[in-house]
Amino acid sequence: MSNGKGSGQGGLGKIISLVLIAALIGLGLWIVMRKGDDDAQHGAPSTGATSTAKGATPEESEASEGIVEAKGEVPRLPPAGAYVPQGDTLDVELSQYAGYSGLIVANGGLSPAEGSVLHKKHGLKLNIKLAEDEDWGKLASGKLAASATTVDVLAVYGRQLGSVVPALIGFSRGADGLVVRSDIRRINQLKGKVLVTSQFNEAEFFIRFLAREAGLPLQVLPSKDAPADPEKVNLLFATDAEVAGKVFLNDVTEGGQRLAGCVTWAPFTDEVVKQSGGKAHTLTTNTNLLIVADVLLVNKGLSEQHPKLVAALVDGLMEGNRMVRENPTAHTEVIAKAFGWKSSEVPTQLAKVHLANLPENQAFFSGAIDAAGSFGGIYQSAVMAYGSDLIKNPVSEDKLADLSHLEALEKSGAYKDQKILIAPIKSGGSKTLEGDPLLSKDIRFFFEPNSAKLEMAGESKAANEENFAAIRKLLQVSPGSTVLLRGHVDDSMVAEFRRLGGEAQVQKMALSAVQLSKDRAEDVRKYLTQRFKIDPKRVDIYGVGWNEPVSKSDHDMNRRVEVHWFTLE
């Protein structure tokens, strides 16, 4: 018992104390009850409850609150450090993606295995961990031997990754997609609209690439309530791609008008469309738009100090890709176990990727590939798409690649029977020339005065060559795609024709204008097919004449070739 101060209180003091305590308890209860009533009246969250919008479920609230502040600069990674191998085992981190099946099969699964193809052939084992968060600091600082990323991410982080690229793993073919409201039929209609995606990954690059090819500038909004620029495609960022889909779906199903679409990846693309009740559709995926290329990343210190281990890793990747390409059924169980899928899910997931072989690797890095994006092409597209505000001092892509191991494999003749086999995937949903193209863009070619012959001298030649390259790139990165070249001439002489001969003269010259615009489109097609060896069936033409001017004051803008790009879906 305490003998401290106050222990000698009498009976009256005890009674007063009890009364005071009771009063304090009553006051506390009254305050709590009053707070609860106020919260109910004003929509504030009660103590211990999840904050939700009025009438919203917790899931809807989570989706509406998934927008995050955009990063104004590329995150800084820790200083570079060399990975130190532990015996014959390398630590590798990948994500849950079918494109990495080849390396997993070569390793006999995720765990180090002495009976694997990789170990039997090279005495090498991999300890593969699956993780969805992109912590590039672990690779840069030497905590990981290798990982994988897409070329666009490589362009964003550059030398910070402290890594080299020794090989192409493969292409995504349908895993990434753009889902929009059902009334939007082409990329150009996203002008002035707001999309939601996640930052610094292939989803963001996908929409940046498409907007740039459509000639649309892009703006990142600083907050979810910031006004959209009517002349640009406006981007908001979610915590990740899955949340981006939820945010858009919530906006659509709850009657909102803020968001026009989302850029995410499978299976979220399919889920959003299915749950939208017909209010959203997939505008495009990368099924036949091969600009999302996964590459192997190896810690630079490991690459420099242990080149034989990297050579074994590259050969293991090529061998594993070959095994899965040639006989996917034989390796279904290993893939299913690694990714936690049902065996029946494996074929569907493998159908969304293209695992690269050796000649495809060589063509990818040399730029000779003609049915997909090249290493340099995708890298430079990413640098231009992100702009100098984010990628301030881009490093040349050749400084990040080490092709010595691919070159050694070629000399060995190990995969001499392999061929480049990248073909269009036809799902029955291809767009016709009578329908909406994926995007359209105006290009001004220079012709000799009053002629359908291209001006191929001086500054005009340089400008024309650049325009040809732009059209060629569209056809190159998308196997099976086609372009429609719509020729236009200006209408600056219409008033003069009317003065000289009335409406009859105007109609006569209008027919001549249509023929001239068609002839000019034909000369562009001829150059494309002869210079770049493009199949003539992939290029169609149409003469518009002066019937569709884009400017009433600048007649130069009306002398143009409008390019419509039709992709297979």
Coordinates of C-alpha atoms in Angstrom, one line a residue:
M1 CA 0.0 0.0 0.0
S2 CA 1.2 3.5 -0.8
N3 CA 2.3 5.8 2.0
G4 CA 2.5 8.8 -0.3
K5 CA 1.0 12.2 -0.1
G6 CA -2.9 12.3 0.0
S7 CA -3.4 8.9 1.5
G8 CA -5.1 10.4 4.5
Q9 CA -8.3 11.6 2.7
G10 CA -11.5 11.5 4.7
G11 CA -14.9 10.0 3.6
L12 CA -16.2 13.4 2.2
G13 CA -13.1 13.8 0.1
K14 CA -13.6 10.3 -1.4
I15 CA -17.2 11.1 -2.3
I16 CA -16.2 14.4 -4.0
S17 CA -13.5 12.6 -5.9
L18 CA -15.9 9.9 -7.1
V19 CA -18.4 12.6 -8.2
L20 CA -15.7 14.4 -10.2
I21 CA -14.5 11.2 -11.9
A22 CA -18.1 10.3 -12.8
A23 CA -18.6 13.8 -14.3
L24 CA -15.4 13.6 -16.3
I25 CA -16.4 10.1 -17.7
G26 CA -19.9 11.5 -18.6
L27 CA -18.3 14.5 -20.4
G28 CA -16.0 12.2 -22.4
L29 CA -18.9 10.0 -23.5
W30 CA -20.9 13.1 -24.5
I31 CA -18.0 14.4 -26.6
V32 CA -17.5 11.1 -28.4
M33 CA -21.2 10.7 -29.2
R34 CA -21.4 14.3 -30.4
K35 CA -18.4 13.7 -32.7
G36 CA -20.0 10.6 -34.1
D37 CA -23.2 12.6 -34.9
D38 CA -21.2 15.4 -36.6
D39 CA -19.3 12.8 -38.7
A40 CA -22.5 11.2 -39.8
Q41 CA -24.0 14.6 -40.8
H42 CA -20.9 15.9 -42.6
G43 CA -19.6 12.7 -44.2
A44 CA -16.4 12.6 -42.1
P45 CA -15.0 9.2 -41.2
S46 CA -15.7 7.8 -37.8
T47 CA -12.9 6.7 -35.5
G48 CA -11.5 3.4 -36.7
A49 CA -13.4 3.3 -40.0
T50 CA -12.1 3.4 -43.5
S51 CA -12.7 6.8 -45.2
T52 CA -15.0 6.4 -48.2
A53 CA -16.8 8.7 -50.5
K54 CA -20.5 9.2 -50.0
G55 CA -22.2 6.1 -51.2
A56 CA -19.0 4.4 -52.2
T57 CA -17.7 1.0 -51.2
P58 CA -14.2 0.7 -49.8
E59 CA -13.0 -0.7 -53.1
E60 CA -14.4 2.3 -55.0
S61 CA -12.8 4.7 -52.6
E62 CA -9.5 3.0 -52.9
A63 CA -9.7 3.3 -56.7
S64 CA -10.7 7.0 -56.6
E65 CA -7.8 7.7 -54.2
G66 CA -5.2 5.8 -56.2
I67 CA -3.9 8.9 -58.0
V68 CA -0.4 9.9 -56.9
E69 CA 1.7 13.0 -57.5
A70 CA 3.9 12.8 -60.6
K71 CA 7.6 12.6 -60.1
G72 CA 9.2 15.7 -61.6
E73 CA 12.5 13.9 -62.1
V74 CA 13.9 10.4 -62.5
P75 CA 14.4 8.8 -59.0
R76 CA 18.0 8.6 -57.9
L77 CA 19.6 5.2 -57.4
P78 CA 22.3 4.3 -54.9
P79 CA 25.9 4.3 -56.0
A80 CA 27.0 1.5 -58.3
G81 CA 28.5 -1.6 -56.7
A82 CA 29.8 -4.9 -58.1
Y83 CA 27.8 -8.1 -57.4
V84 CA 29.9 -10.8 -55.8
P85 CA 28.9 -14.4 -56.9
Q86 CA 28.3 -16.9 -54.2
G87 CA 29.8 -20.1 -55.5
D88 CA 28.1 -21.3 -58.7
T89 CA 24.8 -19.4 -58.0
L90 CA 23.6 -16.0 -59.1
D91 CA 20.8 -14.0 -57.6
V92 CA 18.3 -12.9 -60.2
E93 CA 15.0 -10.9 -59.8
L94 CA 12.2 -11.1 -62.3
S95 CA 8.5 -10.3 -62.3
Q96 CA 5.5 -12.6 -62.9
Y97 CA 5.6 -12.4 -66.7
A98 CA 5.5 -15.2 -69.3
G99 CA 8.3 -13.5 -71.2
Y100 CA 10.8 -14.7 -68.7
S101 CA 9.7 -18.4 -69.1
G102 CA 12.8 -19.3 -71.1
L103 CA 15.3 -18.4 -68.4
I104 CA 13.2 -20.1 -65.8
V105 CA 12.9 -23.3 -67.8
A106 CA 16.7 -23.3 -68.5
N107 CA 17.2 -23.0 -64.7
G108 CA 14.7 -25.9 -64.0
G109 CA 12.4 -23.5 -62.0
L110 CA 13.0 -20.6 -59.6
S111 CA 15.4 -22.4 -57.2
P112 CA 19.0 -23.4 -57.9
A113 CA 18.9 -26.8 -59.5
E114 CA 21.9 -29.1 -60.4
G115 CA 19.9 -31.0 -62.9
S116 CA 18.9 -28.0 -65.0
V117 CA 20.0 -27.4 -68.5
L118 CA 21.9 -24.3 -67.4
H119 CA 23.9 -26.2 -64.8
K120 CA 24.6 -29.2 -66.9
K121 CA 25.9 -27.0 -69.8
H122 CA 27.7 -24.4 -67.8
G123 CA 27.8 -25.4 -64.1
L124 CA 25.6 -22.3 -63.3
K125 CA 22.6 -22.1 -61.1
L126 CA 20.2 -19.2 -60.6
N127 CA 18.3 -18.2 -57.4
I128 CA 15.3 -16.5 -59.0
K129 CA 13.0 -14.3 -57.0
L130 CA 9.7 -12.9 -58.3
A131 CA 8.9 -9.3 -57.3
E132 CA 6.5 -6.8 -58.8
D133 CA 8.1 -3.7 -57.3
E134 CA 10.9 -2.3 -59.5
D135 CA 13.7 -1.7 -57.0
W136 CA 16.5 -0.9 -59.4
G137 CA 18.8 0.1 -56.5
K138 CA 19.4 -3.5 -55.7
L139 CA 20.8 -4.2 -59.1
A140 CA 22.8 -1.0 -59.3
S141 CA 24.4 -1.5 -55.9
G142 CA 25.4 -5.1 -56.4
K143 CA 22.8 -6.9 -54.4
L144 CA 21.5 -8.7 -57.5
A145 CA 23.4 -10.3 -60.4
A146 CA 20.8 -9.7 -63.0
S147 CA 17.2 -8.6 -63.7
A148 CA 15.1 -7.7 -66.7
T149 CA 13.5 -4.5 -67.9
T150 CA 12.1 -2.9 -71.0
V151 CA 14.2 -0.7 -73.3
D152 CA 12.1 2.4 -72.5
V153 CA 13.0 2.1 -68.8
L154 CA 16.6 1.7 -69.7
A155 CA 16.4 5.0 -71.5
V156 CA 14.9 6.7 -68.4
Y157 CA 17.5 5.5 -65.9
G158 CA 20.5 5.2 -68.2
R159 CA 23.9 4.8 -66.5
Q160 CA 22.2 4.9 -63.1
L161 CA 21.3 1.3 -63.4
G162 CA 24.9 0.3 -63.1
S163 CA 24.2 -2.5 -65.6
V164 CA 24.8 -3.7 -69.1
V165 CA 22.4 -5.3 -71.6
P166 CA 23.9 -8.5 -73.1
A167 CA 20.7 -9.8 -74.8
L168 CA 17.1 -9.3 -75.9
I169 CA 14.7 -11.5 -73.9
G170 CA 11.7 -11.0 -76.1
F171 CA 8.7 -8.8 -77.1
S172 CA 5.4 -8.2 -75.3
R173 CA 2.6 -9.1 -77.7
G174 CA -0.7 -8.1 -76.2
A175 CA 0.3 -7.7 -72.6
D176 CA 0.0 -3.9 -72.6
G177 CA -3.0 -2.0 -73.8
L178 CA -5.0 1.3 -74.0
V179 CA -8.6 1.1 -72.8
V180 CA -10.8 4.1 -73.5
R181 CA -14.4 5.1 -73.5
S182 CA -16.5 3.4 -76.2
D183 CA -16.9 6.6 -78.3
I184 CA -13.2 7.1 -78.8
R185 CA -12.1 5.3 -82.0
R186 CA -8.5 6.7 -82.6
I187 CA -5.6 8.2 -80.8
N188 CA -6.2 11.6 -82.3
Q189 CA -9.5 11.8 -80.3
L190 CA -7.5 11.9 -77.1
K191 CA -6.6 15.5 -77.7
G192 CA -7.7 17.5 -74.6
K193 CA -8.6 14.3 -72.7
V194 CA -7.2 12.8 -69.5
L195 CA -5.7 9.3 -69.2
V196 CA -4.5 7.5 -66.1
T197 CA -1.5 5.2 -66.0
S198 CA 1.6 4.4 -63.9
Q199 CA 4.9 6.3 -64.2
F200 CA 8.3 5.3 -65.5
N201 CA 7.3 1.9 -67.0
E202 CA 6.2 0.5 -70.4
A203 CA 2.6 1.6 -69.8
E204 CA 3.6 5.2 -69.8
F205 CA 6.0 4.8 -72.7
F206 CA 3.2 3.1 -74.7
I207 CA 0.9 6.1 -74.6
R208 CA 3.8 8.6 -75.0
F209 CA 4.9 6.7 -78.2
L210 CA 1.3 6.7 -79.6
A211 CA 0.7 10.4 -78.8
R212 CA 3.9 11.4 -80.4
E213 CA 3.3 9.4 -83.6
A214 CA -0.1 11.1 -83.8
G215 CA 1.5 14.5 -83.5
L216 CA -0.1 15.2 -80.1
P217 CA 1.9 16.9 -77.4
L218 CA 1.6 15.4 -73.9
Q219 CA 1.2 17.0 -70.5
V220 CA 1.5 15.5 -67.0
L221 CA -1.1 17.0 -64.7
P222 CA 0.3 17.9 -61.2
S223 CA -2.8 16.8 -59.4
K224 CA -6.1 14.9 -60.0
D225 CA -8.0 18.1 -60.0
A226 CA -5.7 20.1 -62.3
P227 CA -7.4 21.4 -65.5
A228 CA -6.7 19.5 -68.7
D229 CA -4.9 21.3 -71.5
P230 CA -7.3 21.2 -74.5
E231 CA -4.5 20.9 -77.0
K232 CA -2.7 18.0 -75.4
V233 CA -3.1 14.5 -74.1
N234 CA -3.1 14.8 -70.4
L235 CA -1.7 12.2 -68.0
L236 CA -2.5 11.4 -64.4
F237 CA -0.5 8.7 -62.5
A238 CA -1.7 5.9 -60.2
T239 CA 0.3 3.9 -57.7
D240 CA 0.5 1.1 -60.2
A241 CA -1.0 -0.2 -63.4
E242 CA -3.7 -2.3 -61.6
V243 CA -4.9 0.8 -59.7
A244 CA -4.9 2.8 -62.9
G245 CA -7.4 0.4 -64.3
K246 CA -9.5 0.6 -61.1
V247 CA -9.5 4.4 -61.1
F248 CA -10.7 4.6 -64.7
L249 CA -13.3 1.9 -64.2
N250 CA -14.7 3.7 -61.1
D251 CA -14.9 6.9 -63.1
V252 CA -16.8 5.2 -65.9
T253 CA -19.2 3.2 -63.9
E254 CA -20.0 6.0 -61.4
G255 CA -21.0 8.4 -64.2
G256 CA -17.8 10.5 -64.0
Q257 CA -16.4 12.4 -67.0
R258 CA -12.9 13.2 -65.8
L259 CA -11.1 10.2 -67.4
A260 CA -11.1 9.2 -71.0
G261 CA -9.1 6.0 -70.6
C262 CA -6.3 4.1 -68.9
V263 CA -3.0 2.5 -70.0
T264 CA -2.4 -0.8 -68.2
W265 CA -1.6 -4.4 -68.9
A266 CA -3.2 -7.8 -68.9
P267 CA -5.3 -9.1 -67.2
F268 CA -6.4 -5.6 -66.0
T269 CA -7.1 -4.4 -69.6
D270 CA -9.7 -7.3 -70.0
E271 CA -11.1 -6.8 -66.6
V272 CA -11.8 -3.1 -67.1
V273 CA -13.6 -3.7 -70.4
K274 CA -15.6 -6.5 -69.0
Q275 CA -16.8 -4.7 -65.9
S276 CA -17.5 -1.4 -67.7
G277 CA -20.8 -2.7 -69.1
G278 CA -20.0 -1.7 -72.6
K279 CA -18.9 1.8 -71.7
A280 CA -15.2 1.1 -72.5
H281 CA -13.3 -0.8 -75.1
T282 CA -9.7 -1.7 -75.9
L283 CA -8.5 0.8 -78.5
T284 CA -5.2 -1.0 -79.0
T285 CA -2.7 -3.4 -77.5
N286 CA 0.9 -4.2 -78.4
T287 CA -0.1 -7.5 -80.0
N288 CA 1.1 -6.2 -83.3
L289 CA 2.9 -3.1 -82.1
L290 CA 6.3 -4.4 -81.0
I291 CA 7.8 -1.5 -79.1
V292 CA 7.8 -3.1 -75.7
A293 CA 11.0 -5.1 -75.7
D294 CA 12.3 -6.9 -72.6
V295 CA 16.1 -7.1 -72.2
L296 CA 18.4 -8.8 -69.8
L297 CA 20.2 -6.5 -67.3
V298 CA 23.4 -7.7 -65.7
N299 CA 25.2 -5.9 -62.9
K300 CA 28.1 -4.0 -64.6
G301 CA 30.7 -5.1 -62.0
L302 CA 29.8 -8.7 -62.5
S303 CA 29.9 -8.3 -66.3
E304 CA 33.4 -6.9 -66.1
Q305 CA 34.9 -9.2 -63.5
H306 CA 33.2 -12.5 -64.4
P307 CA 32.4 -12.4 -68.2
K308 CA 32.3 -16.2 -68.4
L309 CA 29.3 -16.3 -66.0
V310 CA 27.5 -13.7 -68.1
A311 CA 28.3 -15.7 -71.2
A312 CA 26.7 -18.7 -69.6
L313 CA 23.7 -16.7 -68.6
V314 CA 23.1 -15.4 -72.1
D315 CA 23.5 -18.9 -73.6
G316 CA 21.1 -20.2 -71.0
L317 CA 18.6 -17.6 -72.0
M318 CA 18.9 -18.5 -75.7
E319 CA 18.6 -22.2 -74.9
G320 CA 15.6 -21.7 -72.6
N321 CA 13.8 -19.5 -75.2
R322 CA 14.5 -22.2 -77.8
M323 CA 13.1 -24.9 -75.6
V324 CA 9.8 -23.0 -74.9
R325 CA 9.4 -21.9 -78.5
E326 CA 9.8 -25.4 -79.9
N327 CA 7.9 -27.4 -77.3
P328 CA 5.9 -25.2 -74.9
T329 CA 3.8 -28.2 -73.7
A330 CA 6.8 -30.0 -72.4
H331 CA 7.6 -27.1 -70.0
T332 CA 4.1 -26.1 -69.0
E333 CA 4.4 -27.6 -65.5
V334 CA 7.7 -25.8 -64.7
I335 CA 6.3 -22.5 -65.9
A336 CA 3.0 -22.9 -64.1
K337 CA 4.7 -23.8 -60.8
A338 CA 7.1 -20.9 -61.1
F339 CA 4.4 -18.3 -61.6
G340 CA 1.6 -19.9 -59.5
W341 CA -0.6 -20.4 -62.5
K342 CA -2.9 -23.2 -63.5
S343 CA -1.4 -25.4 -66.3
S344 CA -4.3 -24.3 -68.5
E345 CA -3.3 -20.7 -68.1
V346 CA 0.2 -21.1 -69.5
P347 CA -0.7 -21.3 -73.2
T348 CA -2.7 -18.1 -72.9
Q349 CA 0.1 -16.2 -71.2
L350 CA 2.7 -17.5 -73.6
A351 CA 0.6 -16.3 -76.5
K352 CA 1.1 -12.7 -75.3
V353 CA 4.9 -12.8 -75.6
H354 CA 7.5 -13.5 -78.3
L355 CA 10.7 -15.2 -77.0
A356 CA 13.7 -14.0 -79.0
N357 CA 16.2 -16.3 -80.6
L358 CA 19.8 -15.6 -81.6
P359 CA 19.2 -14.1 -85.1
E360 CA 16.3 -12.0 -83.8
N361 CA 18.7 -10.7 -81.1
Q362 CA 21.3 -9.8 -83.7
A363 CA 18.8 -8.0 -85.9
F364 CA 17.3 -6.2 -82.9
F365 CA 20.6 -4.7 -81.8
S366 CA 21.9 -4.0 -85.3
G367 CA 18.7 -2.3 -86.4
A368 CA 18.2 -4.7 -89.3
I369 CA 15.0 -6.0 -87.8
D370 CA 12.0 -5.2 -90.1
A371 CA 9.1 -6.6 -88.2
A372 CA 9.6 -5.0 -84.7
G373 CA 11.2 -2.1 -83.0
S374 CA 15.0 -2.2 -82.8
F375 CA 17.1 -1.5 -79.7
G376 CA 18.2 1.9 -81.0
G377 CA 14.8 2.8 -82.4
I378 CA 12.9 2.0 -79.2
Y379 CA 15.6 3.7 -77.1
Q380 CA 15.6 6.9 -79.1
S381 CA 11.8 6.9 -79.3
A382 CA 11.7 6.7 -75.5
V383 CA 14.2 9.6 -75.2
M384 CA 12.1 11.7 -77.5
A385 CA 8.8 10.7 -75.9
Y386 CA 9.9 11.6 -72.4
G387 CA 11.6 14.7 -73.4
S388 CA 14.5 16.7 -72.0
D389 CA 12.7 17.7 -68.9
L390 CA 12.9 14.1 -67.6
I391 CA 15.8 12.7 -69.5
K392 CA 18.2 15.6 -69.2
N393 CA 21.5 14.0 -70.4
P394 CA 20.6 10.8 -72.2
V395 CA 23.5 8.4 -72.7
S396 CA 23.9 6.7 -76.1
E397 CA 22.3 3.3 -76.2
D398 CA 25.4 1.6 -77.5
K399 CA 27.1 2.5 -74.2
L400 CA 24.7 0.3 -72.3
A401 CA 25.0 -2.8 -74.4
D402 CA 27.6 -5.6 -74.4
L403 CA 27.0 -7.7 -77.5
S404 CA 30.2 -9.8 -77.1
H405 CA 28.4 -12.8 -75.8
L406 CA 25.9 -12.8 -78.7
E407 CA 28.7 -12.5 -81.2
A408 CA 30.5 -15.4 -79.6
L409 CA 27.4 -17.6 -79.9
E410 CA 27.1 -16.7 -83.6
K411 CA 30.7 -17.7 -84.2
S412 CA 30.2 -21.0 -82.4
G413 CA 27.4 -21.9 -84.7
A414 CA 25.3 -23.1 -81.8
Y415 CA 22.0 -21.7 -83.1
K416 CA 22.9 -21.6 -86.9
D417 CA 19.5 -23.2 -87.9
Q418 CA 17.4 -20.5 -86.3
K419 CA 15.7 -17.8 -88.4
I420 CA 13.8 -14.6 -87.7
L421 CA 10.2 -15.6 -87.2
I422 CA 8.2 -12.6 -86.2
A423 CA 4.8 -12.5 -88.0
P424 CA 1.5 -10.6 -87.6
I425 CA -0.9 -12.1 -85.1
K426 CA -4.4 -12.1 -86.7
S427 CA -7.3 -12.3 -84.3
G428 CA -10.1 -11.2 -86.6
G429 CA -10.2 -7.7 -85.3
S430 CA -8.1 -6.0 -87.9
K431 CA -9.2 -2.5 -89.1
T432 CA -10.0 -1.9 -92.7
L433 CA -9.3 1.1 -94.8
E434 CA -13.0 2.0 -94.6
G435 CA -12.9 2.1 -90.8
D436 CA -11.0 4.2 -88.3
P437 CA -7.2 4.0 -88.3
L438 CA -5.4 3.7 -85.0
L439 CA -4.0 7.2 -85.6
S440 CA -3.5 9.7 -88.4
K441 CA -0.8 12.4 -88.8
D442 CA -0.2 15.1 -91.3
I443 CA 3.2 15.1 -93.0
R444 CA 4.4 17.8 -95.4
F445 CA 6.4 16.4 -98.3
F446 CA 8.2 18.8 -100.7
F447 CA 7.5 18.5 -104.4
E448 CA 8.9 20.3 -107.4
P449 CA 6.7 23.3 -108.3
N450 CA 3.4 22.4 -109.9
S451 CA 4.6 18.8 -110.1
A452 CA 3.9 15.4 -108.5
K453 CA 7.7 14.7 -108.4
L454 CA 9.3 14.8 -105.0
E455 CA 11.9 17.5 -104.4
M456 CA 15.1 15.5 -103.6
A457 CA 17.7 18.1 -103.4
G458 CA 19.0 20.5 -100.6
E459 CA 16.9 21.1 -97.5
S460 CA 13.8 19.6 -99.1
K461 CA 15.5 16.3 -99.6
A462 CA 16.5 16.1 -95.9
A463 CA 12.9 16.9 -94.8
N464 CA 11.5 14.4 -97.2
E465 CA 13.9 11.7 -96.0
E466 CA 12.9 12.3 -92.4
N467 CA 9.3 12.0 -93.4
F468 CA 9.9 8.7 -95.2
A469 CA 11.7 7.4 -92.1
A470 CA 8.7 8.3 -89.9
I471 CA 6.3 6.3 -92.2
R472 CA 8.7 3.4 -92.4
K473 CA 9.0 3.2 -88.6
L474 CA 5.2 2.8 -88.3
L475 CA 5.3 -0.2 -90.6
Q476 CA 8.4 -1.6 -89.1
V477 CA 7.3 -1.7 -85.5
S478 CA 3.9 -3.2 -86.3
P479 CA 3.9 -6.4 -88.5
G480 CA 0.9 -6.6 -90.7
S481 CA 0.0 -2.9 -90.4
T482 CA -0.8 -0.8 -93.4
V483 CA -0.9 2.9 -94.2
L484 CA -3.2 5.0 -96.3
L485 CA -1.6 8.0 -97.9
R486 CA -4.2 10.7 -98.5
G487 CA -2.8 13.5 -100.7
H488 CA -3.9 17.1 -100.3
V489 CA -3.2 20.3 -102.3
D490 CA -4.0 23.9 -101.3
D491 CA -7.0 25.8 -102.3
S492 CA -5.3 29.2 -102.7
M493 CA -6.2 29.6 -106.4
V494 CA -9.9 28.8 -106.2
A495 CA -11.0 32.4 -106.2
E496 CA -8.8 33.1 -109.2
F497 CA -10.3 30.1 -111.1
R498 CA -13.8 31.4 -110.3
R499 CA -12.9 34.9 -111.6
L500 CA -11.5 33.5 -114.8
G501 CA -14.2 30.9 -115.7
G502 CA -16.9 30.8 -113.1
E503 CA -18.0 27.6 -111.3
A504 CA -17.3 25.5 -114.4
Q505 CA -13.7 26.4 -114.3
V506 CA -13.6 25.7 -110.5
Q507 CA -15.0 22.2 -111.1
K508 CA -12.6 21.5 -113.9
M509 CA -9.6 22.5 -111.8
A510 CA -11.0 20.7 -108.8
L511 CA -10.7 17.4 -110.7
S512 CA -7.1 18.3 -111.7
A513 CA -6.4 19.0 -108.0
V514 CA -7.6 15.6 -107.1
Q515 CA -5.5 13.9 -109.7
L516 CA -2.4 16.0 -108.6
S517 CA -2.9 15.0 -105.0
K518 CA -3.2 11.4 -105.9
D519 CA -0.1 11.5 -108.1
R520 CA 1.8 13.0 -105.3
A521 CA 0.7 10.3 -102.9
E522 CA 1.7 7.8 -105.5
D523 CA 5.2 9.2 -105.8
V524 CA 5.5 8.9 -102.0
R525 CA 4.4 5.3 -102.2
K526 CA 6.8 4.6 -105.0
Y527 CA 9.7 5.9 -103.0
L528 CA 8.7 3.9 -99.9
T529 CA 8.4 0.6 -101.8
Q530 CA 11.5 1.0 -103.9
R531 CA 13.9 2.6 -101.4
F532 CA 12.8 0.7 -98.2
K533 CA 11.6 -2.5 -100.0
I534 CA 8.2 -2.2 -98.3
D535 CA 5.5 -4.5 -99.7
P536 CA 3.3 -2.3 -102.0
K537 CA 0.2 -4.1 -100.5
R538 CA 0.9 -2.3 -97.2
V539 CA 0.6 1.2 -98.7
D540 CA -2.6 2.5 -100.3
I541 CA -3.2 6.0 -101.7
Y542 CA -6.1 8.4 -102.2
G543 CA -6.3 11.8 -103.8
V544 CA -8.4 14.4 -101.8
G545 CA -7.6 17.5 -103.8
W546 CA -8.3 20.8 -102.0
N547 CA -11.5 19.5 -100.4
E548 CA -10.2 19.1 -96.8
P549 CA -8.1 22.2 -95.9
V550 CA -6.8 22.3 -92.3
S551 CA -6.1 26.1 -92.4
K552 CA -7.8 29.1 -94.0
S553 CA -4.8 31.4 -93.6
D554 CA -1.7 29.2 -94.0
H555 CA -1.9 27.5 -97.4
D556 CA 1.4 25.7 -96.9
M557 CA -0.4 23.6 -94.2
N558 CA -2.9 22.4 -96.8
R559 CA -0.2 21.0 -99.1
R560 CA 0.4 17.7 -97.2
V561 CA 0.1 14.0 -97.2
E562 CA -2.1 12.7 -94.4
V563 CA -1.0 9.3 -93.1
H564 CA -3.6 6.9 -91.7
W565 CA -2.0 3.9 -89.8
F566 CA -4.1 0.7 -89.6
T567 CA -2.9 -2.0 -87.2
L568 CA -4.0 -5.5 -86.7
E569 CA -5.8 -6.3 -83.4

